[in-house]
Coordinates of C-alpha atoms in Angstrom, one line a residue:
M1426 CA -35.0 -73.7 -59.8
S1427 CA -32.9 -74.2 -63.3
G1428 CA -30.3 -76.9 -61.8
F1429 CA -33.4 -79.1 -60.3
E1430 CA -35.1 -78.9 -63.6
S1431 CA -31.8 -80.1 -65.2
R1432 CA -31.5 -83.0 -63.0
M1433 CA -35.4 -83.6 -63.4
V1434 CA -34.7 -84.0 -67.2
K1435 CA -32.2 -86.9 -66.6
V1436 CA -34.5 -88.8 -64.8
P1437 CA -36.5 -90.9 -67.7
G1438 CA -32.5 -92.1 -69.2
S1439 CA -31.6 -93.1 -66.0
K1440 CA -34.7 -95.6 -65.5
S1441 CA -34.4 -97.2 -68.7
I1442 CA -30.5 -98.1 -67.8
N1443 CA -31.9 -99.2 -64.1
C1444 CA -34.4 -101.5 -66.0
R1445 CA -31.7 -103.5 -68.0
S1446 CA -29.7 -103.5 -64.9
L1447 CA -32.3 -105.3 -62.8
K1448 CA -32.1 -108.3 -65.6
M1449 CA -28.5 -109.0 -64.6
K1450 CA -28.8 -111.5 -61.5
D1451 CA -25.1 -112.9 -61.6
L1452 CA -22.7 -110.0 -61.5
I1453 CA -19.9 -112.1 -60.3
G1454 CA -20.2 -115.0 -62.6
S1455 CA -20.8 -112.9 -65.6
C1456 CA -17.3 -111.0 -65.9
S1457 CA -15.0 -112.5 -68.4
Y1458 CA -12.2 -111.5 -65.7
N1459 CA -13.7 -113.8 -62.9
Q1460 CA -14.4 -116.8 -65.9
L1461 CA -10.5 -116.7 -66.5
Y1462 CA -9.6 -117.1 -63.0
Q1463 CA -12.0 -119.7 -62.2
N1464 CA -10.9 -121.6 -65.1
L1465 CA -7.5 -121.4 -64.1
K1466 CA -7.7 -121.8 -60.4
Q1467 CA -9.5 -125.5 -61.8
Y1468 CA -6.3 -126.1 -63.6
S1469 CA -4.5 -125.1 -60.4
K1470 CA -6.5 -127.7 -58.2
N1471 CA -5.8 -130.3 -60.9
G1472 CA -2.3 -129.4 -61.0
D1473 CA -2.3 -129.7 -56.8
H1474 CA -3.8 -133.1 -57.2
F1475 CA -1.2 -134.5 -59.4
C1476 CA 1.4 -133.2 -57.2
K1477 CA -0.1 -135.0 -54.4
E1478 CA -0.4 -138.4 -56.2
L1479 CA 3.0 -138.2 -57.9
L1480 CA 4.4 -137.6 -54.0
T1481 CA 2.5 -140.6 -52.8
V1482 CA 4.0 -142.4 -55.9
F1483 CA 7.6 -141.4 -55.1
Q1484 CA 7.3 -142.1 -51.5
Q1485 CA 6.1 -145.6 -52.1
R1486 CA 8.4 -146.0 -54.9
A1487 CA 11.5 -145.0 -52.3
E1488 CA 10.1 -147.3 -49.9
L1489 CA 10.1 -150.4 -52.2
E1490 CA 13.5 -149.8 -53.4
L1491 CA 15.2 -149.6 -50.4
T1492 CA 13.1 -152.5 -49.3
Y1493 CA 14.4 -154.7 -52.2
S1494 CA 17.9 -153.3 -51.8
K1495 CA 17.6 -154.8 -48.3
G1496 CA 16.7 -157.9 -49.1
L1497 CA 19.1 -158.4 -51.8
T1498 CA 21.8 -157.5 -49.9
K1499 CA 21.0 -160.3 -47.3
L1500 CA 20.6 -162.6 -50.2
A1501 CA 23.7 -161.6 -51.7
G1502 CA 25.8 -162.0 -48.4
K1503 CA 24.0 -165.5 -47.9
L1504 CA 25.3 -166.6 -51.4
I1505 CA 28.6 -165.5 -50.9
R1506 CA 29.1 -167.2 -47.5
A1507 CA 28.0 -170.2 -49.1
C1508 CA 30.7 -170.0 -52.2
Q1509 CA 33.3 -169.1 -49.2
G1510 CA 33.2 -173.2 -48.6
M1511 CA 33.7 -174.3 -52.1
S1512 CA 36.8 -174.9 -53.6
K1513 CA 38.2 -172.0 -55.8
N1514 CA 37.2 -172.9 -59.4
S1515 CA 35.9 -171.7 -62.2
T1516 CA 32.0 -172.6 -61.6
F1517 CA 32.2 -171.0 -57.9
T1518 CA 34.3 -168.1 -59.0
A1519 CA 31.2 -167.3 -61.6
W1520 CA 28.9 -167.5 -58.8
C1521 CA 30.4 -165.5 -56.3
Q1522 CA 30.6 -162.7 -59.5
V1523 CA 27.0 -163.4 -59.3
S1524 CA 26.9 -162.0 -55.6
D1525 CA 28.8 -159.3 -56.7
E1526 CA 26.4 -158.0 -59.5
M1527 CA 23.7 -159.1 -56.8
Y1528 CA 25.3 -156.4 -54.1
S1529 CA 26.0 -153.5 -57.0
R1530 CA 22.3 -154.0 -58.2
A1531 CA 21.4 -153.6 -54.7
D1532 CA 23.7 -150.5 -54.2
A1533 CA 21.7 -149.3 -57.2
H1534 CA 18.4 -149.8 -56.1
R1535 CA 19.5 -148.4 -52.9
T1536 CA 20.7 -145.2 -54.8
L1537 CA 17.2 -144.9 -56.7
G1538 CA 15.4 -144.9 -53.7
N1539 CA 17.2 -142.2 -51.8
A1540 CA 17.2 -140.0 -55.1
F1541 CA 13.4 -140.8 -54.9
H1542 CA 13.3 -139.5 -51.3
Q1543 CA 15.6 -136.6 -51.2
E1544 CA 15.0 -135.2 -54.4
A1545 CA 11.5 -135.9 -55.9
T1546 CA 9.8 -136.4 -52.8
V1547 CA 11.1 -133.2 -50.9
E1548 CA 11.3 -130.8 -54.0
I1549 CA 7.1 -131.8 -54.8
R1550 CA 6.2 -131.2 -51.0
Q1551 CA 8.1 -127.7 -51.2
V1552 CA 6.1 -126.8 -54.3
L1553 CA 2.7 -127.8 -52.7
D1554 CA 3.6 -125.9 -49.4
E1555 CA 4.7 -122.7 -51.0
H1556 CA 1.5 -122.8 -53.9
A1557 CA -0.8 -123.2 -51.1
K1558 CA 1.1 -120.5 -49.0
R1559 CA 1.1 -117.9 -51.9
K1560 CA -2.6 -118.8 -53.3
R1561 CA -4.4 -118.4 -50.1
P1562 CA -4.6 -115.1 -49.6
L1563 CA -5.9 -114.9 -53.6
D1564 CA -9.1 -116.2 -52.8
S1565 CA -9.5 -113.8 -49.6
A1566 CA -8.6 -110.7 -51.7
I1567 CA -11.0 -111.7 -54.5
E1568 CA -13.5 -112.3 -52.1
R1569 CA -13.3 -109.3 -50.2
T1570 CA -13.7 -106.8 -53.2
G1571 CA -15.9 -108.8 -54.5
K1572 CA -18.2 -108.5 -51.6
L1573 CA -17.9 -104.7 -51.8
F1574 CA -18.5 -104.6 -55.5
T1575 CA -21.6 -106.4 -54.7
A1576 CA -22.6 -104.0 -51.6
N1577 CA -22.0 -101.1 -53.8
W1578 CA -24.4 -102.5 -56.7
N1579 CA -27.3 -102.8 -54.3
E1580 CA -27.1 -99.7 -52.7
Q1581 CA -26.8 -98.0 -56.2
L1582 CA -30.4 -100.0 -56.7
K1583 CA -31.7 -98.9 -53.6
L1584 CA -31.0 -95.4 -54.1
K1585 CA -31.7 -94.9 -57.7
K1586 CA -35.1 -96.6 -57.0
R1587 CA -35.3 -93.7 -54.1
L1588 CA -34.3 -90.7 -56.5
H1589 CA -37.1 -91.9 -58.7
G1590 CA -39.5 -91.9 -56.0
L1591 CA -38.8 -88.4 -54.8
T1592 CA -38.4 -87.1 -58.5
R1593 CA -41.7 -88.5 -59.5
E1594 CA -43.2 -86.9 -56.1
H1595 CA -41.6 -83.7 -57.0
E1596 CA -42.9 -83.1 -60.2
A1597 CA -46.2 -84.1 -58.9
L1598 CA -46.0 -81.0 -56.6
F1599 CA -44.4 -78.9 -58.9
N1600 CA -47.2 -79.8 -61.6
Y1601 CA -49.9 -78.9 -58.8
V1602 CA -48.4 -75.4 -57.9
E1603 CA -48.3 -74.3 -61.3
N1604 CA -52.0 -75.4 -61.5
N1605 CA -53.3 -73.9 -58.8
K1606 CA -51.1 -70.6 -57.9
H1607 CA -53.6 -68.3 -59.9
T1608 CA -56.4 -69.2 -57.6
S1609 CA -54.8 -69.8 -54.6
T1610 CA -54.2 -67.2 -51.8
E1611 CA -50.8 -66.1 -50.6
K1612 CA -50.6 -67.8 -47.7
E1613 CA -51.7 -71.2 -49.5
K1614 CA -48.8 -70.1 -52.2
Q1615 CA -46.5 -69.6 -49.4
K1616 CA -47.1 -73.1 -48.0
M1617 CA -47.0 -74.7 -51.3
F1618 CA -43.4 -73.1 -52.4
N1619 CA -41.9 -74.1 -49.1
R1620 CA -42.9 -77.2 -50.1
L1621 CA -41.8 -77.5 -52.9
T1622 CA -38.4 -76.1 -52.0
K1623 CA -38.1 -78.7 -49.3
S1624 CA -39.0 -81.5 -51.8
A1625 CA -36.3 -80.1 -54.2
E1626 CA -33.5 -79.9 -51.3
Q1627 CA -34.4 -83.7 -50.6
Q1628 CA -34.1 -84.8 -54.2
S1629 CA -30.8 -83.2 -54.4
R1630 CA -29.4 -84.3 -51.6
V1631 CA -30.2 -88.1 -52.7
D1632 CA -29.3 -87.3 -56.1
E1633 CA -25.8 -86.2 -54.8
H1634 CA -25.4 -89.3 -52.4
Y1635 CA -26.5 -91.9 -55.8
Y1636 CA -24.1 -89.7 -57.6
L1637 CA -21.4 -90.4 -55.4
V1638 CA -22.3 -93.8 -54.8
N1639 CA -22.3 -94.4 -58.3
M1640 CA -18.8 -93.3 -58.7
E1641 CA -17.6 -95.3 -56.1
G1642 CA -19.1 -98.5 -57.8
H1643 CA -17.2 -97.6 -60.9
Q1644 CA -14.2 -97.7 -58.5
M1645 CA -15.2 -100.6 -56.8
R1646 CA -15.5 -102.7 -60.4
L1647 CA -11.9 -101.7 -61.6
K1648 CA -10.6 -102.6 -58.2
W1649 CA -12.2 -106.1 -58.3
Q1650 CA -11.1 -106.3 -61.9
N1651 CA -7.8 -105.7 -61.0
T1652 CA -7.8 -107.8 -58.2
L1653 CA -8.8 -110.8 -60.6
K1654 CA -6.1 -109.7 -63.0
N1655 CA -3.3 -110.0 -60.3
C1656 CA -4.8 -113.2 -58.8
Y1657 CA -4.7 -114.5 -62.5
Q1658 CA -1.1 -113.3 -63.3
I1659 CA 0.1 -114.8 -59.5
T1660 CA -1.8 -118.0 -60.3
Q1661 CA 0.0 -118.8 -63.8
E1662 CA 3.1 -118.1 -62.7
L1663 CA 2.9 -120.5 -60.0
E1664 CA 1.8 -122.8 -62.6
K1665 CA 4.7 -122.0 -64.9
H1666 CA 6.9 -122.6 -62.1
R1667 CA 5.0 -126.2 -61.1
I1668 CA 5.5 -126.8 -65.1
E1669 CA 9.1 -125.9 -64.8
V1670 CA 9.3 -128.4 -61.1
L1671 CA 7.8 -131.5 -63.2
C1672 CA 10.1 -130.9 -66.1
N1673 CA 13.2 -131.1 -64.2
L1674 CA 12.3 -133.6 -61.8
L1675 CA 11.7 -135.8 -65.0
S1676 CA 15.1 -134.7 -66.2
R1677 CA 16.3 -136.1 -63.1
Y1678 CA 14.0 -139.1 -63.4
T1679 CA 15.5 -140.2 -66.7
L1680 CA 18.9 -139.6 -65.6
H1681 CA 18.6 -141.8 -62.9
M1682 CA 16.7 -144.4 -64.4
S1683 CA 19.6 -144.6 -67.1
T1684 CA 22.0 -144.5 -64.7
F1685 CA 20.3 -147.4 -63.0
G1686 CA 20.1 -149.3 -66.2
K1687 CA 24.0 -148.9 -67.4
T1688 CA 24.7 -150.3 -63.9
L1689 CA 22.2 -153.5 -64.3
K1690 CA 23.9 -153.7 -67.9
H1691 CA 27.4 -153.4 -66.6
G1692 CA 26.7 -156.2 -63.9
Q1693 CA 24.9 -158.4 -66.4
T1694 CA 28.2 -157.9 -69.0
Q1695 CA 30.7 -159.0 -66.1
I1696 CA 28.0 -162.0 -65.0
E1697 CA 28.3 -163.0 -68.9
Q1698 CA 31.9 -162.9 -68.8
A1699 CA 32.3 -164.9 -66.0
A1700 CA 30.0 -167.3 -67.5
Q1701 CA 31.9 -167.7 -70.4
R1702 CA 35.3 -168.0 -68.4
V1703 CA 33.5 -171.4 -66.9
D1704 CA 35.2 -174.5 -67.8
M1705 CA 32.9 -177.4 -66.8
D1706 CA 34.9 -180.2 -68.0
Q1707 CA 38.2 -178.5 -66.1
D1708 CA 36.3 -177.9 -62.9
M1709 CA 35.0 -181.6 -63.3
Q1710 CA 38.7 -182.6 -63.6
T1711 CA 39.7 -180.8 -60.5
L1712 CA 37.1 -181.9 -58.6
V1713 CA 38.2 -185.7 -59.5
D1714 CA 41.7 -184.9 -58.6
E1715 CA 41.1 -183.3 -55.3
S1716 CA 39.1 -185.9 -54.0
C1717 CA 40.6 -188.8 -55.2
N1718 CA 43.7 -187.9 -53.1
T1719 CA 44.3 -191.2 -51.0
A1720 CA 47.1 -193.2 -49.4
E1721 CA 48.2 -196.2 -51.6
D1722 CA 48.8 -197.9 -48.2
N1723 CA 45.3 -197.4 -47.0
K1724 CA 44.7 -200.0 -44.0
I1725 CA 41.5 -201.6 -43.5
E1726 CA 40.4 -203.6 -40.5
F1727 CA 38.6 -206.1 -40.7
L1728 CA 36.9 -208.4 -37.6
M1729 CA 38.5 -212.1 -37.7
A1730 CA 36.6 -215.3 -36.9
D1731 CA 37.7 -216.3 -33.2
Y1732 CA 36.8 -219.8 -32.0
F1733 CA 36.8 -221.4 -28.6
E1734 CA 39.4 -224.2 -29.5
E1735 CA 41.9 -221.5 -30.0
D1736 CA 42.4 -220.5 -26.4
A1737 CA 44.9 -222.9 -24.8
K1738 CA 43.8 -222.4 -21.3
S1739 CA 40.2 -224.0 -22.2
Q1740 CA 39.0 -227.3 -20.4
M1741 CA 39.4 -229.0 -24.0
T1742 CA 42.3 -231.7 -24.1
Q1743 CA 45.2 -230.7 -26.2
S1744 CA 44.3 -233.5 -28.5
R1745 CA 40.8 -232.3 -28.8
R1746 CA 41.6 -228.9 -29.5
K1747 CA 44.0 -229.6 -32.2
D1748 CA 41.6 -231.9 -33.9
A1749 CA 38.9 -229.1 -33.8
I1750 CA 41.2 -226.9 -35.5
K1751 CA 42.6 -228.9 -37.8
L1752 CA 39.0 -229.4 -39.2
K1753 CA 38.6 -225.8 -39.3
L1754 CA 41.8 -225.5 -41.0
Q1755 CA 40.8 -228.0 -43.8
R1756 CA 37.8 -226.3 -44.5
L1757 CA 39.3 -222.9 -44.8
E1758 CA 41.7 -224.8 -47.3
E1759 CA 39.2 -225.5 -49.3
S1760 CA 37.9 -222.4 -49.5
I1761 CA 40.9 -221.0 -50.2
T1762 CA 41.4 -223.6 -53.1
K1763 CA 38.2 -222.4 -54.6
T1764 CA 38.7 -219.2 -54.2
K1765 CA 42.1 -219.4 -55.9
K1766 CA 40.5 -220.9 -59.0
D1767 CA 37.6 -217.7 -59.0
C1768 CA 40.9 -215.5 -59.2
E1769 CA 42.4 -217.2 -61.8
G1770 CA 39.1 -217.5 -64.0
I1771 CA 38.5 -214.0 -63.2
E1772 CA 42.0 -212.8 -64.2
K1773 CA 41.7 -214.9 -67.6
L1774 CA 38.6 -213.2 -68.3
M1775 CA 39.9 -209.5 -67.6
K1776 CA 42.8 -210.8 -70.2
T1777 CA 40.5 -212.2 -73.1
Y1778 CA 38.8 -208.8 -72.5
A1779 CA 42.0 -206.7 -72.9
E1780 CA 43.1 -208.6 -76.0
N1781 CA 39.5 -208.5 -77.7
P1782 CA 38.3 -205.1 -76.8
S1783 CA 35.3 -206.0 -78.9
F1784 CA 34.2 -209.0 -76.5
S1785 CA 32.9 -206.4 -73.7
N1786 CA 32.0 -203.1 -72.8
Q1787 CA 33.4 -200.3 -70.1
K1788 CA 30.5 -201.4 -68.0
N1789 CA 31.8 -205.0 -68.0
L1790 CA 35.1 -204.3 -67.5
E1791 CA 34.5 -202.4 -64.6
E1792 CA 32.2 -204.9 -63.0
T1793 CA 34.8 -207.6 -63.7
E1794 CA 37.4 -205.8 -61.8
E1795 CA 35.4 -205.0 -59.1
L1796 CA 34.7 -208.5 -58.5
H1797 CA 38.2 -209.5 -59.1
D1798 CA 39.0 -207.1 -56.0
E1799 CA 36.2 -208.8 -53.9
N1800 CA 37.8 -212.0 -54.5
T1801 CA 41.3 -210.9 -53.7
L1802 CA 40.0 -209.1 -50.7
K1803 CA 38.0 -212.6 -49.4
L1804 CA 41.5 -214.6 -50.1
D1805 CA 43.2 -212.5 -48.1
L1806 CA 41.0 -213.2 -45.4
L1807 CA 40.7 -216.9 -45.8
E1808 CA 44.9 -216.7 -45.6
A1809 CA 44.9 -214.6 -42.6
T1810 CA 42.1 -216.8 -40.6
H1811 CA 44.0 -219.9 -41.5
Y1812 CA 47.4 -218.2 -40.0
K1813 CA 46.0 -217.4 -37.0
L1814 CA 44.6 -220.8 -36.6
S1815 CA 47.8 -222.2 -37.5
L1816 CA 49.6 -220.3 -34.9
S1817 CA 47.3 -221.7 -32.1
I1818 CA 48.4 -225.2 -32.8
S1819 CA 52.0 -225.0 -33.3
E1820 CA 54.4 -225.3 -30.8
P1821 CA 55.7 -222.3 -28.7
E1822 CA 59.2 -222.5 -30.4
E1823 CA 57.6 -222.8 -33.8
K1824 CA 55.8 -220.6 -36.5
P1825 CA 53.5 -222.0 -39.0
K1826 CA 55.2 -221.6 -42.6
T1827 CA 52.4 -220.6 -44.5
F1828 CA 50.8 -217.1 -44.9
Q1829 CA 53.9 -215.4 -42.8
R1830 CA 53.0 -212.2 -44.5
F1831 CA 49.9 -211.8 -41.9
S1832 CA 52.6 -212.1 -39.1
G1833 CA 52.5 -208.3 -38.1
S1834 CA 49.0 -207.3 -38.8
I1835 CA 46.6 -209.2 -36.4
F1836 CA 46.2 -207.8 -33.5
K1837 CA 44.4 -208.6 -30.2
W1838 CA 41.6 -206.2 -28.6
K1839 CA 39.4 -206.8 -25.1
D1840 CA 36.1 -205.7 -24.3
K1841 CA 34.3 -206.4 -21.0
E1842 CA 33.5 -209.8 -21.9
C1843 CA 36.0 -211.1 -24.1
E1844 CA 39.0 -211.1 -26.5
H1845 CA 38.9 -210.2 -30.1
S1846 CA 41.1 -210.3 -33.2
I1847 CA 41.1 -208.0 -36.5
V1848 CA 43.7 -207.9 -39.3
Q1849 CA 44.8 -204.5 -40.8
L1850 CA 45.0 -205.0 -44.9
T1851 CA 46.5 -202.4 -47.4
R1852 CA 43.6 -201.7 -49.5
P1853 CA 44.1 -199.3 -52.2
V1854 CA 41.0 -197.1 -52.6
K1855 CA 39.5 -197.5 -56.4
L1856 CA 37.1 -195.0 -57.5
R1857 CA 34.8 -195.6 -60.3
R1858 CA 36.2 -193.1 -62.9
T1859 CA 33.0 -192.0 -65.1
P1860 CA 33.8 -189.8 -68.5
F1861 CA 32.4 -186.1 -68.5
R1862 CA 29.4 -185.8 -70.0
S1863 CA 28.6 -182.5 -72.4
R1864 CA 25.7 -180.7 -72.7
Q1865 CA 25.4 -182.1 -76.4
S1866 CA 26.6 -185.6 -75.2
L1867 CA 23.5 -185.7 -72.4
R1868 CA 21.3 -184.3 -74.8
A1869 CA 22.3 -187.3 -77.4
S1870 CA 21.8 -189.9 -74.8
I1871 CA 18.3 -188.3 -74.2
I1872 CA 17.3 -188.2 -78.0
Y1873 CA 18.6 -190.9 -79.6
K1874 CA 18.1 -191.2 -83.4
G1875 CA 19.9 -194.7 -83.8
P1876 CA 23.2 -195.9 -84.6
I1877 CA 25.1 -194.5 -87.3
Q1878 CA 25.3 -197.1 -89.6
S1879 CA 22.9 -200.0 -90.6
P1880 CA 23.7 -203.2 -88.3
T1881 CA 23.0 -205.5 -91.2
E1882 CA 26.6 -204.1 -92.8
P1883 CA 29.3 -206.4 -92.5
S1884 CA 31.6 -203.7 -91.3
V1885 CA 30.1 -203.3 -87.8
Q1886 CA 31.6 -204.7 -85.3
P1887 CA 28.9 -207.1 -83.3
E1888 CA 27.7 -206.0 -80.4
P1889 CA 28.3 -208.0 -77.0
N1890 CA 25.4 -210.7 -76.5
D1891 CA 23.5 -211.7 -73.4
T1892 CA 25.8 -214.2 -72.8
D1893 CA 28.9 -212.3 -72.6
Q1894 CA 27.0 -210.1 -69.9
I1895 CA 26.0 -213.2 -67.9
A1896 CA 29.7 -214.5 -68.1
S1897 CA 31.1 -211.4 -67.3
T1898 CA 29.2 -210.5 -64.1
T1899 CA 29.3 -214.3 -62.6
P1900 CA 32.3 -215.9 -63.3
L1901 CA 33.0 -216.4 -59.6
Q1902 CA 30.4 -219.0 -59.5
E1903 CA 31.3 -220.8 -62.7
T1904 CA 34.7 -220.9 -62.1
A1905 CA 34.4 -222.3 -58.8
E1906 CA 32.6 -225.3 -60.4
S1907 CA 34.4 -226.1 -63.2
G1908 CA 38.0 -224.4 -62.5
G1909 CA 37.9 -222.1 -65.4
S1910 CA 36.4 -223.8 -68.1
A1911 CA 33.0 -221.5 -67.8
V1912 CA 35.5 -218.6 -69.2
D1913 CA 36.4 -220.3 -72.0
E1914 CA 32.8 -221.6 -73.0
A1915 CA 31.8 -217.8 -72.3
L1916 CA 34.2 -216.7 -74.8
P1917 CA 33.1 -216.4 -78.4
C1918 CA 35.1 -219.3 -80.4
S1919 CA 34.9 -217.9 -84.2
D1920 CA 33.8 -215.0 -85.8
N1921 CA 31.3 -217.4 -87.6
K1922 CA 29.2 -217.7 -84.7
E1923 CA 29.7 -213.9 -84.0
D1924 CA 28.0 -213.3 -87.7
E1925 CA 25.3 -216.0 -87.0
T1926 CA 24.7 -214.4 -83.8
A1927 CA 24.6 -211.0 -85.2
A1928 CA 22.1 -211.9 -87.8
T1929 CA 19.6 -214.0 -86.1
P1930 CA 19.3 -212.4 -82.9
S1931 CA 16.9 -213.9 -80.1
S1932 CA 14.3 -212.7 -78.5
I1933 CA 14.2 -211.7 -75.0
G1934 CA 10.3 -210.9 -74.7
K1935 CA 7.2 -209.4 -76.1
C1936 CA 6.3 -205.8 -76.0
K1937 CA 3.0 -203.9 -76.9
A1938 CA 2.7 -200.8 -78.5
L1939 CA 0.9 -198.3 -76.5
Y1940 CA 1.2 -195.2 -79.2
N1941 CA 1.6 -195.3 -82.9
F1942 CA 5.5 -194.5 -83.9
T1943 CA 6.5 -193.1 -87.0
P1944 CA 10.0 -193.6 -87.8
E1945 CA 12.4 -190.9 -89.1
H1946 CA 15.3 -193.0 -90.0
D1947 CA 15.9 -196.0 -92.2
D1948 CA 16.7 -198.0 -89.2
E1949 CA 13.5 -197.1 -87.0
L1950 CA 10.9 -199.8 -86.5
A1951 CA 7.2 -198.4 -87.3
F1952 CA 4.1 -199.6 -85.6
K1953 CA 0.8 -198.4 -84.6
E1954 CA -0.9 -198.8 -81.2
G1955 CA -2.0 -202.3 -79.6
D1956 CA 0.8 -204.1 -81.9
L1957 CA 3.0 -206.7 -80.6
L1958 CA 6.6 -206.8 -81.3
D1959 CA 9.4 -209.2 -80.6
L1960 CA 12.3 -207.5 -78.5
Y1961 CA 15.6 -208.3 -79.1
K1962 CA 17.4 -205.8 -77.0
K1963 CA 17.5 -203.1 -74.5
E1964 CA 19.8 -200.1 -74.5
E1965 CA 20.8 -197.6 -72.1
N1966 CA 19.7 -194.3 -73.9
G1967 CA 15.9 -195.3 -74.0
W1968 CA 16.0 -197.1 -77.6
W1969 CA 14.9 -200.7 -78.1
I1970 CA 15.3 -202.9 -80.7
G1971 CA 12.7 -205.3 -81.9
A1972 CA 11.1 -206.8 -84.6
L1973 CA 7.3 -206.8 -86.4
N1974 CA 6.3 -208.5 -89.4
G1975 CA 9.8 -209.4 -90.2
Q1976 CA 11.1 -205.9 -90.0
K1977 CA 13.6 -205.4 -87.4
G1978 CA 14.9 -201.7 -86.3
H1979 CA 15.3 -199.4 -83.2
F1980 CA 12.0 -197.7 -81.0
P1981 CA 11.8 -195.8 -78.3
S1982 CA 10.8 -197.6 -75.1
T1983 CA 8.3 -194.7 -73.8
Y1984 CA 6.3 -196.0 -77.1
V1985 CA 5.6 -199.6 -75.5
E1986 CA 5.0 -201.6 -72.5
E1987 CA 7.0 -204.6 -72.1
L1988 CA 4.3 -207.8 -71.2
Q1989 CA 5.5 -210.4 -68.4
L1990 CA 6.5 -213.8 -69.6
C1991 CA 4.6 -216.9 -67.5
S1992 CA 6.8 -219.3 -65.9
K1993 CA 6.2 -222.7 -66.5

């Protein structure tokens, strides 16, 4: 009974511990190890999400780089094929360099895309798969040990409640036996002692079982905590490995981007060097030299006028045929005489321009030369027609003495209906050679700041007036009427007349100001919106010369609107 009593003494203390334990509802959540593991587990989930998103980013970036590389390669090939048909000058050589740079850039993007696909995406996917494989059994182990620990805890509570009930009953029975053993019979005493013995044995069994379950609970608790610690350590090592992989990827990404940038910089440097080697003026000169190489004896065919009277087999009599042809020859001779006078007048005008360059400009010289070529061609065609008609009325044994130079240049050809005559004339190809315009000269022609010197200074040569331009563009009509006298009248007679014309120019029209114009130079004319200006001259650079209230100067043509003159 001493052992039974000793166990019964411990009951109140155990009851107080049990009361405090019943207040602990969340056994798993209150554990510090579990809180640490759950926090680390959330951190690991965030890492997995980041790696998945990073994997998607690298996959899409790789696809974009490869797609851009393919498109850029196609464009580079298109550009190099376009350059193959051009001349090998510095400009198109530089564009070939641009095509090479596009190829190089496409290779750089292809290399970068392959690196993202083969290195970054593959390694990130491996990390995700490995971590998922290693972390999968961790939660199972923690869940399994946690369930065992919770089941043991609940079993301890049940056994503790049962043990307390048995102990309470045994104490009541013991007190009853002690109080009634003096008044009870031997038989009753024996029954009470037997009953007390059975109660003590049952209490001892439950107490032993409770003790063993309690000891087992300590082991379960330690096992569960060790499992949490081990899983925490494993998860922490996995996260360290994740950080190491991400750092290595970042280093390789930086290296690839640095190499990519150097490749692009090298290509840009080559383009800049090729652009610096471009000689625009030399390329223009090469273009002119290659495109202007033509034969000096270039022959051009012209269809000649064929008349019915030229046919000796026609129904016309010989005398009537000759008379009709003579009338046509007389008309041709008059035209030839007039055309010769036109040519002489133009040649005299060209000679005057050559001796006095200030009387004209480059445009007038070119137009006069072109007009001389046209009249020379007209004269050759008239003379060839005259020779052909003269040949048709001459005797078989005779040949016309005039214009013998066309004897080997006139040919006949037939179609289904009749015969035609053509003449071959040697005409060298003449192309107008325009001066090269640099960027500076082109900008100067667009933004004009007025002449360098004032137009009223006596040292400035007078500009060609309107009479000069009219004489240079229409010398044919005037020389045909006066035999070259119009050329003499169109030319300036003396320096005094030139000075008078420059000092008192005549107005060629009126213009109205659309906007206010504030001059920036002394030779520019200021005006306000709505002012009416006298227009003296229009220049090709977009600036006009006019006057307002007695003040003369230059002004931009875009600021004014020219007024139409009413014809009387």
